[in-house]
Amino acid sequence: MRTRLFLILFLLVCAVFYPVLSAEFLPWDDDANIYLNPHLTGLGLDQLKWISTDTTYVWRYQPLCWFTWSAIKACFGLKPFYFHLIVLLFHAANTGLVFLLIHKLLLLARNVARETAPPQFAICAALGAAFWGVHPLRVESTAWAVELAYVQPLFFFLLSIFSYLRAAEVKNPKLYVGLSMLLFIISLMSFPLALGGFVVFWGLNFFPLRRLELDPARWLSREAFKVWAEQFVFLAIAVFFGWLNLRIRSHPASTMWSNPASLAEFGFASRVMQGFFIWAYYIWKPFLPFNLTPVPIQLLEFKPLDLPFLLSAILVVGLSLILFLRRRLWPGIFVIWICYLALLVPVLGISEHPHYPSDRYSLVVSIGWSILLSALLAKLWAHLRLRQLLLGASTVTLLLFASMSYQQTFMWQTSVGFFQAILRPWKDEPKLASARLNLQMRLAQAHVDHGQFTNAVEVLREAIQIKPAFAEGHHQLGNALKETGDLDGASASYAEAMRLAPDLMPSLNDLGVAYAQLGKLDQAMAQFSKVMQREPENASAIKNMAIALQMKGRTNEAEVYLIRLKTLPSHPSGLQ
């Protein structure tokens, strides 16, 4: 039965998320990590050396993730389909593993052997895993190619937990404990997703393995000492990878990533209250998964004593106190809560401002909610009417979540839809207008990449309304207008860009091209001359001058520029 349910869950996830297979790469981390990454050039010795030792390209250590991307590219090239397929298969497999994990925990909590376990335990576990697998909060970590960095380490972390639980069932547990530690290391070498995972192994020993007592007075017994020795190794592994990633994060050599915020920029009180907000956010958000966006705006600008942050602190502290006092009555819930807090520590954003409560941060901690749901169903299974009510409500909610997730995958299909989804909540926040400018420019570029130049013009005009003295915006508007055939409008935009930034050579050159296409060759040549005065080896300006002279019938003069062009390392063709 477990095998059948595993396959059903695997296929269910694939059915809900299959639209991701037609998604493109997104110019939002996919570019730097995958398709523009100059280091993903194969699996030779030089590439493997970079994969295993690099600490400068990004501000984290993720060699096994680099390896997987390199292997995909080596086998299939830079085709988005295969990168998305691997992410989807990992997520489907993880959903099956979550089912097996929940089932295992239910049996351990009830002291029931798998051979004699009634079928309702598997049914309850499958329902809980299904909620986790098709939940709308899973879309981000499934539809985004770069999120291999989340689903791959989770896969190995779940296997690590299974191996540890297996160790408690055999007479000689050392092999399985060692395997669990190795898998934990592999998970952290894929991505530091489960840095707080050492607390999970600690918690399992309290419940449901019951190898440790909740009473600290019993922690120094001989049997307890063996458990603490194991936990020390898990702690040492987490501390090492935590130290390594913090060191890389605090001394970033890559210019692609921002430095950690200083205390002057982001005060101590703000950091603490942001942490409470993140802890509280993933308590309630799984129950209200609406208005999801790739870049949430709640933490862009805030005051630490704002009401949502005070309520978050009260909720987290209050729950912690209640569950601590009731730990003997509710040991499972207490352990899940401690694991929840620990697993979220790496994504609290203590050193980051602004920070974003992204959907992917719920990937691991949401498993706790599925465990609790399955446990509740198993507990109430004997009460027929309650069982029917809960199963009915769960089925309806599951179908609703699956439908929401399916629809949400289309937001990640193209860069245009992606940036439109990001900008939607930003437009209702006037105070975020300046921060919105970068996103407007990215959306405009996405329209250009898809040949939607009229849409690009509209988006660029909105960007210029945000910041009228934005030279680059006027330049890009000129490019888009030129593609629509509005050469007069393009010329005006280039001229405005040059007025705002006289040293912006691309605008000067493009203004000359627009003049040439309008037949104003003398004005065009004047612009090309200005470019060459400042950049004598500007190949585009030299080529454009030669073409303009040819159009004027001055072929001898044009030949001089063409000869000059040939002396340059590379030269373009046509008006540039």
Coordinates of C-alpha atoms in Angstrom, one line a residue:
M1 CA 0.0 0.0 0.0
R2 CA 2.8 2.4 0.8
T3 CA 4.4 1.9 -2.6
R4 CA 1.1 2.6 -4.4
L5 CA 0.5 5.7 -2.3
F6 CA 4.1 6.9 -3.0
L7 CA 3.5 6.5 -6.8
I8 CA 0.1 8.2 -6.6
L9 CA 1.6 11.2 -4.8
F10 CA 4.5 11.3 -7.2
L11 CA 2.1 11.4 -10.2
L12 CA -0.2 13.9 -8.5
V13 CA 2.6 16.4 -8.0
C14 CA 3.8 15.9 -11.6
A15 CA 0.2 16.5 -12.9
V16 CA -0.3 19.7 -10.9
F17 CA 3.1 21.2 -11.8
Y18 CA 3.6 19.9 -15.3
P19 CA 3.2 23.4 -16.9
V20 CA 6.6 24.3 -15.4
L21 CA 8.2 22.1 -18.1
S22 CA 7.3 24.7 -20.7
A23 CA 8.7 27.6 -18.7
E24 CA 11.7 29.6 -19.9
F25 CA 14.8 30.7 -17.9
L26 CA 14.1 33.8 -15.9
P27 CA 16.5 36.8 -15.7
W28 CA 16.2 36.6 -12.0
D29 CA 19.0 34.4 -10.5
D30 CA 18.6 31.9 -13.4
D31 CA 20.9 34.1 -15.4
A32 CA 23.8 34.4 -12.9
N33 CA 23.5 30.8 -11.7
I34 CA 22.8 28.9 -14.9
Y35 CA 22.6 30.3 -18.4
L36 CA 25.1 33.2 -18.0
N37 CA 27.3 31.4 -15.6
P38 CA 30.8 31.3 -17.3
H39 CA 31.9 28.4 -15.1
L40 CA 29.3 25.8 -16.2
T41 CA 31.4 24.6 -19.1
G42 CA 31.5 20.9 -18.5
L43 CA 32.8 18.3 -16.0
G44 CA 36.5 18.4 -16.7
L45 CA 39.2 18.7 -14.0
D46 CA 39.3 22.5 -14.1
Q47 CA 35.5 22.7 -13.9
L48 CA 35.4 20.2 -11.0
K49 CA 38.0 22.2 -9.2
W50 CA 35.9 25.3 -9.5
I51 CA 32.8 23.4 -8.4
S52 CA 34.4 22.1 -5.3
T53 CA 36.5 25.1 -4.2
D54 CA 34.7 28.3 -5.4
T55 CA 33.7 30.7 -2.7
T56 CA 33.6 34.0 -4.7
Y57 CA 31.0 33.6 -7.5
V58 CA 28.1 33.6 -5.1
W59 CA 28.1 34.2 -1.3
R60 CA 27.4 30.6 -0.3
Y61 CA 29.0 27.2 -0.7
Q62 CA 27.0 24.9 -2.9
P63 CA 29.3 22.6 -4.9
L64 CA 26.9 19.8 -5.4
C65 CA 24.3 22.2 -6.8
W66 CA 26.9 23.4 -9.3
F67 CA 27.7 19.8 -10.1
T68 CA 24.1 19.0 -10.9
W69 CA 23.6 22.1 -13.1
S70 CA 26.9 21.3 -14.9
A71 CA 25.8 17.7 -15.5
I72 CA 22.4 18.8 -16.9
K73 CA 24.1 21.3 -19.2
A74 CA 26.7 18.7 -20.3
C75 CA 24.0 16.2 -21.2
F76 CA 21.3 18.4 -22.6
G77 CA 22.7 21.8 -23.2
L78 CA 21.1 25.0 -22.0
K79 CA 17.5 23.9 -22.7
P80 CA 15.2 25.1 -19.9
F81 CA 13.0 22.0 -20.2
Y82 CA 15.6 19.7 -18.7
F83 CA 16.5 22.0 -15.8
H84 CA 12.8 22.4 -14.9
L85 CA 12.3 18.6 -15.3
I86 CA 15.0 17.8 -12.8
V87 CA 13.5 20.3 -10.3
L88 CA 10.0 18.8 -10.8
L89 CA 11.3 15.2 -10.3
F90 CA 13.1 16.2 -7.1
H91 CA 9.9 17.8 -5.7
A92 CA 7.8 14.8 -6.7
A93 CA 10.3 12.5 -5.0
N94 CA 10.4 14.7 -1.9
T95 CA 6.6 14.6 -1.6
G96 CA 6.8 10.8 -1.6
L97 CA 9.6 10.9 1.0
V98 CA 7.5 13.2 3.2
F99 CA 4.7 10.7 3.0
L100 CA 7.0 7.9 4.1
L101 CA 8.5 10.1 6.9
I102 CA 5.1 11.0 8.3
H103 CA 4.0 7.4 8.1
K104 CA 7.1 6.3 10.0
L105 CA 6.7 9.0 12.7
L106 CA 3.0 8.1 13.2
L107 CA 4.0 4.4 13.8
L108 CA 6.8 5.4 16.1
A109 CA 4.6 7.7 18.1
R110 CA 2.0 4.9 18.6
N111 CA 4.6 2.2 19.0
V112 CA 3.0 0.2 16.2
A113 CA 5.1 -2.1 13.9
R114 CA 4.8 -1.5 10.2
E115 CA 3.8 -5.1 9.5
T116 CA 0.7 -4.8 11.8
A117 CA -0.2 -1.2 11.2
P118 CA -3.8 -0.5 10.2
P119 CA -4.2 1.2 6.7
Q120 CA -5.5 4.5 8.1
F121 CA -2.0 5.5 9.2
A122 CA -0.8 5.3 5.6
I123 CA -3.9 7.1 4.4
C124 CA -3.5 9.9 6.9
A125 CA 0.2 10.3 6.1
A126 CA -0.5 10.4 2.3
L127 CA -3.1 13.1 2.8
G128 CA -0.7 15.2 4.9
A129 CA 2.1 14.7 2.3
A130 CA -0.3 15.7 -0.5
F131 CA -1.1 19.0 1.2
W132 CA 2.6 19.7 1.5
G133 CA 3.3 18.6 -2.1
V134 CA 0.6 20.6 -4.0
H135 CA 0.4 23.6 -1.7
P136 CA 0.6 27.0 -3.4
L137 CA 3.7 27.8 -1.4
R138 CA 5.5 25.0 -3.3
V139 CA 5.1 26.7 -6.7
E140 CA 8.1 29.0 -6.3
S141 CA 10.5 26.1 -5.4
T142 CA 9.1 24.0 -8.2
A143 CA 8.6 26.4 -11.1
W144 CA 11.9 28.3 -10.9
A145 CA 14.9 26.5 -12.4
V146 CA 17.3 27.9 -9.9
E147 CA 15.3 26.3 -7.0
L148 CA 17.2 23.1 -7.6
A149 CA 19.2 24.7 -4.8
Y150 CA 16.2 24.0 -2.5
V151 CA 14.7 20.7 -3.7
Q152 CA 18.0 18.9 -4.0
P153 CA 19.3 19.5 -0.5
L154 CA 15.8 18.7 0.9
F155 CA 16.0 15.3 -0.8
F156 CA 19.2 14.4 0.9
F157 CA 18.1 15.9 4.2
L158 CA 15.0 13.7 4.2
L159 CA 17.1 10.6 3.4
S160 CA 19.4 11.6 6.3
I161 CA 16.4 11.6 8.7
F162 CA 15.2 8.2 7.4
S163 CA 18.6 6.7 7.9
Y164 CA 18.7 8.1 11.5
L165 CA 15.3 6.7 12.3
R166 CA 16.4 3.3 10.8
A167 CA 19.4 3.3 13.1
A168 CA 17.0 3.2 16.1
E169 CA 15.6 -0.1 14.8
V170 CA 18.7 -2.2 14.3
K171 CA 21.0 -3.8 16.8
N172 CA 24.2 -2.2 15.3
P173 CA 23.1 1.4 14.5
K174 CA 26.6 2.8 13.7
L175 CA 26.3 2.2 10.0
Y176 CA 23.0 4.0 9.7
V177 CA 24.0 6.8 12.0
G178 CA 27.2 7.3 9.9
L179 CA 25.1 7.2 6.7
S180 CA 22.8 9.8 8.2
M181 CA 25.7 12.1 8.9
L182 CA 27.1 11.6 5.4
L183 CA 23.7 12.4 3.8
F184 CA 23.4 15.5 6.1
I185 CA 26.8 16.7 4.8
I186 CA 25.7 16.1 1.2
S187 CA 22.6 18.1 1.8
L188 CA 24.6 21.0 3.2
M189 CA 27.1 20.8 0.3
S190 CA 24.1 21.1 -2.1
F191 CA 22.9 24.3 -0.4
P192 CA 22.8 25.4 3.3
L193 CA 19.1 24.9 3.4
A194 CA 19.0 22.6 6.5
L195 CA 21.6 24.3 8.6
G196 CA 19.2 24.1 11.6
G197 CA 18.6 20.5 10.8
F198 CA 20.9 19.3 13.6
V199 CA 18.0 20.2 15.9
V200 CA 15.7 17.8 14.1
F201 CA 18.0 14.9 15.0
W202 CA 18.1 16.2 18.6
G203 CA 14.3 16.5 18.7
L204 CA 13.7 13.0 17.3
N205 CA 15.5 11.5 20.3
F206 CA 13.0 13.1 22.6
F207 CA 10.0 12.2 20.5
P208 CA 9.1 9.8 19.0
L209 CA 12.3 7.8 19.6
R210 CA 12.2 8.5 23.3
R211 CA 16.0 8.0 23.8
L212 CA 16.1 11.2 25.8
E213 CA 13.9 12.4 28.6
L214 CA 12.4 15.9 28.6
D215 CA 13.6 16.2 32.1
P216 CA 17.2 17.7 32.0
A217 CA 18.1 15.8 35.2
R218 CA 18.2 12.6 33.2
W219 CA 20.4 14.0 30.4
L220 CA 23.6 12.8 32.1
S221 CA 22.9 9.1 32.2
R222 CA 25.1 6.6 30.4
E223 CA 22.5 5.9 27.7
A224 CA 21.9 9.6 27.2
F225 CA 25.6 10.2 26.8
K226 CA 25.7 8.0 23.7
V227 CA 22.9 10.1 22.2
W228 CA 24.7 13.4 23.0
A229 CA 27.8 12.1 21.4
E230 CA 25.9 11.6 18.1
Q231 CA 24.3 15.0 18.4
F232 CA 27.6 16.6 18.9
V233 CA 28.7 15.3 15.5
F234 CA 25.6 16.7 13.8
L235 CA 26.1 20.0 15.6
A236 CA 29.8 20.1 14.5
I237 CA 28.7 19.5 10.9
A238 CA 26.1 22.3 11.0
V239 CA 28.5 24.7 12.8
F240 CA 31.3 24.1 10.2
F241 CA 29.0 24.7 7.2
G242 CA 27.4 27.6 9.0
W243 CA 30.8 29.2 9.7
L244 CA 31.9 28.6 6.1
N245 CA 28.8 30.2 4.6
L246 CA 28.9 33.1 7.1
R247 CA 32.5 33.7 6.2
I248 CA 31.7 33.8 2.5
R249 CA 28.7 36.0 3.2
S250 CA 30.7 38.5 5.2
H251 CA 33.6 38.7 2.8
P252 CA 31.9 38.6 -0.6
A253 CA 34.4 38.9 -3.5
S254 CA 31.7 38.8 -6.1
T255 CA 30.3 42.1 -7.2
M256 CA 27.0 40.5 -8.1
W257 CA 25.9 40.3 -4.5
S258 CA 25.4 43.0 -1.9
N259 CA 27.3 43.2 1.3
P260 CA 25.6 42.5 4.6
A261 CA 23.8 45.5 6.1
S262 CA 25.6 47.4 8.8
L263 CA 24.1 48.2 12.1
A264 CA 23.9 51.8 11.1
E265 CA 21.8 50.8 8.0
F266 CA 19.7 48.1 9.8
G267 CA 19.5 48.5 13.6
F268 CA 19.5 45.7 16.2
A269 CA 15.9 46.2 17.2
S270 CA 14.8 46.0 13.5
R271 CA 16.8 42.8 13.0
V272 CA 15.2 41.2 16.1
M273 CA 11.6 42.2 15.1
Q274 CA 12.2 41.1 11.5
G275 CA 13.2 37.7 12.9
F276 CA 9.9 37.4 14.9
F277 CA 8.0 38.5 11.8
I278 CA 9.5 35.7 9.7
W279 CA 8.9 33.1 12.5
A280 CA 5.2 34.2 12.7
Y281 CA 4.7 34.6 9.0
Y282 CA 5.1 30.9 8.2
I283 CA 2.7 30.0 11.0
W284 CA -0.3 31.7 9.4
K285 CA 0.7 32.0 5.7
P286 CA 0.2 28.2 4.9
F287 CA -3.4 28.6 5.9
L288 CA -3.9 31.8 3.8
P289 CA -1.8 31.2 0.7
F290 CA -3.3 34.1 -1.3
N291 CA -1.7 37.1 -3.2
L292 CA 1.6 35.2 -3.5
T293 CA 4.3 37.0 -5.3
P294 CA 8.0 36.3 -6.0
V295 CA 9.1 39.4 -4.1
P296 CA 6.9 40.2 -1.1
I297 CA 7.1 43.8 0.1
Q298 CA 6.3 43.5 3.8
L299 CA 9.9 44.0 4.9
L300 CA 11.1 46.6 2.4
E301 CA 10.4 49.5 4.8
F302 CA 9.1 49.0 8.4
K303 CA 9.5 50.2 12.0
P304 CA 10.3 47.6 14.6
L305 CA 7.4 48.7 16.8
D306 CA 4.8 48.6 14.0
L307 CA 1.7 46.5 15.1
P308 CA 2.4 43.5 12.8
F309 CA 5.9 43.1 14.3
L310 CA 4.7 43.4 17.9
L311 CA 1.9 40.9 17.3
S312 CA 4.5 38.5 15.7
A313 CA 6.7 38.7 18.7
I314 CA 3.8 38.1 21.1
L315 CA 2.7 35.1 19.0
V316 CA 6.1 33.5 18.9
V317 CA 7.0 34.1 22.5
G318 CA 3.6 33.1 23.7
L319 CA 3.5 29.8 21.7
S320 CA 7.1 29.0 22.9
L321 CA 6.1 29.5 26.5
I322 CA 2.8 27.5 26.2
L323 CA 4.5 24.6 24.4
F324 CA 7.4 24.5 26.8
L325 CA 5.0 24.3 29.8
R326 CA 3.0 21.6 28.1
R327 CA 6.0 19.7 26.7
R328 CA 5.2 16.5 28.7
L329 CA 1.6 16.5 27.5
W330 CA 2.4 17.4 23.9
P331 CA 5.9 16.2 23.3
G332 CA 5.5 15.8 19.6
I333 CA 4.1 19.4 19.1
F334 CA 6.9 20.8 21.3
V335 CA 9.6 19.0 19.2
I336 CA 8.0 20.2 15.9
W337 CA 7.9 23.8 17.3
I338 CA 11.6 23.7 18.3
C339 CA 12.5 22.3 14.9
Y340 CA 10.4 25.0 13.2
L341 CA 12.3 27.8 15.0
A342 CA 15.7 26.3 14.3
L343 CA 15.1 25.5 10.6
L344 CA 14.0 29.1 10.0
V345 CA 17.0 30.7 11.6
P346 CA 19.1 30.8 8.3
V347 CA 16.3 32.7 6.5
L348 CA 15.4 35.2 9.2
G349 CA 17.4 37.8 7.2
I350 CA 19.3 39.0 10.3
S351 CA 22.1 40.4 8.2
E352 CA 19.9 41.5 5.2
H353 CA 18.0 44.6 4.5
P354 CA 15.7 44.6 2.6
H355 CA 14.7 41.0 3.2
Y356 CA 11.8 39.1 1.6
P357 CA 9.6 36.4 3.2
S358 CA 9.7 34.3 0.1
D359 CA 7.5 31.2 -0.5
R360 CA 10.5 28.9 -0.8
Y361 CA 11.5 29.5 2.8
S362 CA 8.5 27.5 3.9
L363 CA 9.7 24.4 2.0
V364 CA 11.1 22.5 5.0
V365 CA 9.2 23.9 8.0
S366 CA 5.8 23.3 6.3
I367 CA 6.4 19.6 6.7
G368 CA 5.7 20.1 10.4
W369 CA 2.1 21.3 9.5
S370 CA 1.6 18.1 7.4
I371 CA 2.8 15.9 10.3
L372 CA 0.3 17.6 12.7
L373 CA -2.5 17.3 10.1
S374 CA -1.8 13.6 9.6
A375 CA -1.5 13.0 13.4
L376 CA -4.9 14.7 14.0
L377 CA -6.6 12.6 11.3
A378 CA -5.1 9.5 12.8
K379 CA -6.2 10.4 16.3
L380 CA -9.8 11.1 15.2
W381 CA -10.0 8.2 12.8
A382 CA -12.1 6.1 15.2
H383 CA -14.8 8.8 15.4
L384 CA -16.7 8.2 12.2
R385 CA -18.5 11.5 11.9
L386 CA -15.4 13.5 12.7
R387 CA -13.4 11.4 10.3
Q388 CA -15.8 12.0 7.5
L389 CA -16.0 15.7 8.2
L390 CA -12.2 16.1 8.3
L391 CA -11.6 13.9 5.3
G392 CA -14.3 15.8 3.3
A393 CA -12.9 19.2 4.3
S394 CA -9.3 18.1 3.6
T395 CA -10.2 16.8 0.2
V396 CA -12.0 20.0 -0.8
T397 CA -9.1 22.1 0.5
L398 CA -6.6 19.9 -1.2
L399 CA -8.3 20.2 -4.6
L400 CA -8.5 24.0 -4.1
F401 CA -4.8 24.2 -3.3
A402 CA -3.9 22.0 -6.3
S403 CA -6.0 24.2 -8.6
M404 CA -4.4 27.4 -7.2
S405 CA -0.9 25.9 -7.6
Y406 CA -1.6 24.8 -11.2
Q407 CA -2.8 28.4 -12.1
Q408 CA 0.1 29.9 -10.3
T409 CA 2.7 28.0 -12.3
F410 CA 1.8 30.1 -15.4
M411 CA 3.1 33.2 -13.5
W412 CA 6.6 31.6 -13.8
Q413 CA 6.3 30.7 -17.5
T414 CA 7.9 33.8 -19.0
S415 CA 9.9 36.7 -17.8
V416 CA 7.1 39.1 -18.9
G417 CA 4.5 37.4 -16.7
F418 CA 7.1 37.0 -13.9
F419 CA 7.9 40.7 -13.6
Q420 CA 4.3 41.7 -14.1
A421 CA 3.5 39.5 -11.1
I422 CA 6.2 41.1 -9.0
L423 CA 5.1 44.6 -9.9
R424 CA 1.4 44.1 -9.2
P425 CA 1.5 44.7 -5.4
W426 CA 4.3 47.4 -5.8
K427 CA 2.1 49.7 -7.8
D428 CA -0.3 50.1 -4.9
E429 CA 2.6 51.4 -2.7
P430 CA 3.6 55.0 -3.6
K431 CA 6.5 54.9 -1.1
L432 CA 8.1 52.1 -3.0
A433 CA 8.1 54.0 -6.3
S434 CA 11.9 54.5 -6.4
A435 CA 12.5 50.8 -5.7
R436 CA 10.0 49.9 -8.4
L437 CA 12.2 51.5 -11.1
N438 CA 14.6 48.6 -11.4
L439 CA 11.7 46.2 -11.8
Q440 CA 10.1 48.4 -14.5
M441 CA 13.3 48.3 -16.5
R442 CA 13.5 44.5 -16.1
L443 CA 9.9 44.2 -17.4
A444 CA 10.7 46.5 -20.3
Q445 CA 13.7 44.3 -21.2
A446 CA 11.5 41.2 -21.0
H447 CA 9.0 42.7 -23.4
V448 CA 11.9 43.6 -25.8
D449 CA 13.3 40.0 -25.5
H450 CA 9.9 38.7 -26.6
G451 CA 9.6 41.2 -29.4
Q452 CA 6.8 43.2 -27.7
F453 CA 8.2 46.6 -28.4
T454 CA 4.9 48.5 -28.0
N455 CA 4.5 47.1 -24.5
A456 CA 8.1 48.0 -23.7
V457 CA 7.4 51.6 -24.7
E458 CA 4.5 51.8 -22.3
V459 CA 6.5 50.2 -19.4
L460 CA 9.5 52.5 -20.1
R461 CA 7.3 55.6 -20.0
E462 CA 6.0 54.5 -16.7
A463 CA 9.6 54.2 -15.5
I464 CA 10.4 57.7 -16.7
Q465 CA 7.4 59.0 -14.8
I466 CA 8.9 57.6 -11.6
K467 CA 12.3 59.2 -12.3
P468 CA 12.1 61.8 -15.2
A469 CA 15.9 62.5 -15.0
F470 CA 16.7 58.8 -15.8
A471 CA 19.1 58.9 -18.7
E472 CA 19.2 55.1 -19.2
G473 CA 15.4 55.0 -19.2
H474 CA 15.2 57.5 -22.0
H475 CA 17.9 55.6 -23.9
Q476 CA 16.0 52.3 -23.7
L477 CA 12.8 54.1 -24.6
G478 CA 14.6 55.4 -27.7
N479 CA 15.6 51.8 -28.6
A480 CA 12.0 50.5 -28.2
L481 CA 10.5 53.4 -30.2
K482 CA 13.0 52.8 -33.0
E483 CA 11.9 49.2 -33.2
T484 CA 8.2 50.3 -33.5
G485 CA 9.2 52.5 -36.4
D486 CA 8.8 55.8 -34.5
L487 CA 12.2 57.3 -35.5
D488 CA 11.2 60.8 -34.5
G489 CA 10.2 59.7 -31.1
A490 CA 13.4 57.6 -30.8
S491 CA 15.5 60.6 -31.8
A492 CA 13.9 62.8 -29.1
S493 CA 14.4 60.1 -26.5
Y494 CA 18.1 59.7 -27.4
A495 CA 18.6 63.5 -27.3
E496 CA 17.0 63.7 -23.9
A497 CA 19.3 60.9 -22.7
M498 CA 22.3 62.8 -23.9
R499 CA 21.1 66.0 -22.3
L500 CA 20.8 64.2 -18.9
A501 CA 24.1 62.2 -19.4
P502 CA 26.4 63.7 -22.0
D503 CA 28.9 60.8 -21.5
L504 CA 26.3 58.2 -22.4
M505 CA 28.0 57.0 -25.6
P506 CA 25.3 54.4 -26.6
S507 CA 22.7 57.1 -26.7
L508 CA 24.9 59.4 -28.9
N509 CA 25.6 56.5 -31.3
D510 CA 21.9 55.4 -31.4
L511 CA 20.8 59.0 -32.0
G512 CA 23.1 59.0 -35.0
V513 CA 21.6 55.8 -36.3
A514 CA 18.0 57.2 -35.9
Y515 CA 19.0 60.3 -37.9
A516 CA 20.5 58.1 -40.6
Q517 CA 17.3 56.1 -40.9
L518 CA 15.4 59.3 -41.2
G519 CA 17.7 60.4 -44.0
K520 CA 19.3 63.1 -41.9
L521 CA 22.8 62.0 -42.8
D522 CA 24.7 65.2 -41.9
Q523 CA 23.2 65.1 -38.4
A524 CA 23.9 61.4 -38.1
M525 CA 27.6 61.9 -39.1
A526 CA 27.9 64.6 -36.5
Q527 CA 26.8 62.2 -33.8
F528 CA 29.2 59.5 -34.9
S529 CA 32.0 62.0 -35.0
K530 CA 31.3 63.0 -31.4
V531 CA 31.4 59.3 -30.3
M532 CA 34.8 58.8 -32.1
Q533 CA 36.2 61.9 -30.6
R534 CA 35.7 60.5 -27.1
E535 CA 36.2 56.8 -28.0
P536 CA 38.5 56.6 -31.1
E537 CA 38.2 52.8 -31.3
N538 CA 34.4 52.6 -31.0
A539 CA 33.7 50.0 -33.7
S540 CA 30.0 50.7 -34.0
A541 CA 30.6 54.5 -34.6
I542 CA 33.3 53.9 -37.1
K543 CA 31.2 51.4 -39.1
N544 CA 28.2 53.7 -38.9
M545 CA 30.2 56.6 -40.2
A546 CA 31.4 54.5 -43.2
I547 CA 27.8 53.5 -44.0
A548 CA 26.6 57.1 -43.8
L549 CA 29.4 58.3 -46.1
Q550 CA 28.5 55.6 -48.6
M551 CA 24.9 56.7 -48.5
K552 CA 26.1 60.2 -49.2
G553 CA 28.1 58.9 -52.2
R554 CA 31.5 59.7 -50.6
T555 CA 32.9 56.3 -51.1
N556 CA 36.6 57.3 -50.9
E557 CA 36.1 58.7 -47.4
A558 CA 34.0 55.7 -46.4
E559 CA 36.8 53.4 -47.5
V560 CA 39.2 55.1 -45.0
Y561 CA 36.8 54.3 -42.2
L562 CA 36.4 50.7 -43.4
I563 CA 40.2 50.2 -43.5
R564 CA 40.4 51.6 -40.0
L565 CA 37.6 49.3 -38.9
K566 CA 39.5 46.2 -40.1
T567 CA 42.4 47.0 -37.7
L568 CA 40.1 46.6 -34.7
P569 CA 39.7 43.2 -32.9
S570 CA 36.1 42.9 -33.9
H571 CA 33.8 44.9 -36.0
P572 CA 30.0 44.9 -36.5
S573 CA 27.9 44.8 -39.7
G574 CA 25.1 47.2 -40.6
L575 CA 24.1 50.3 -38.7
Q576 CA 24.7 49.7 -35.0

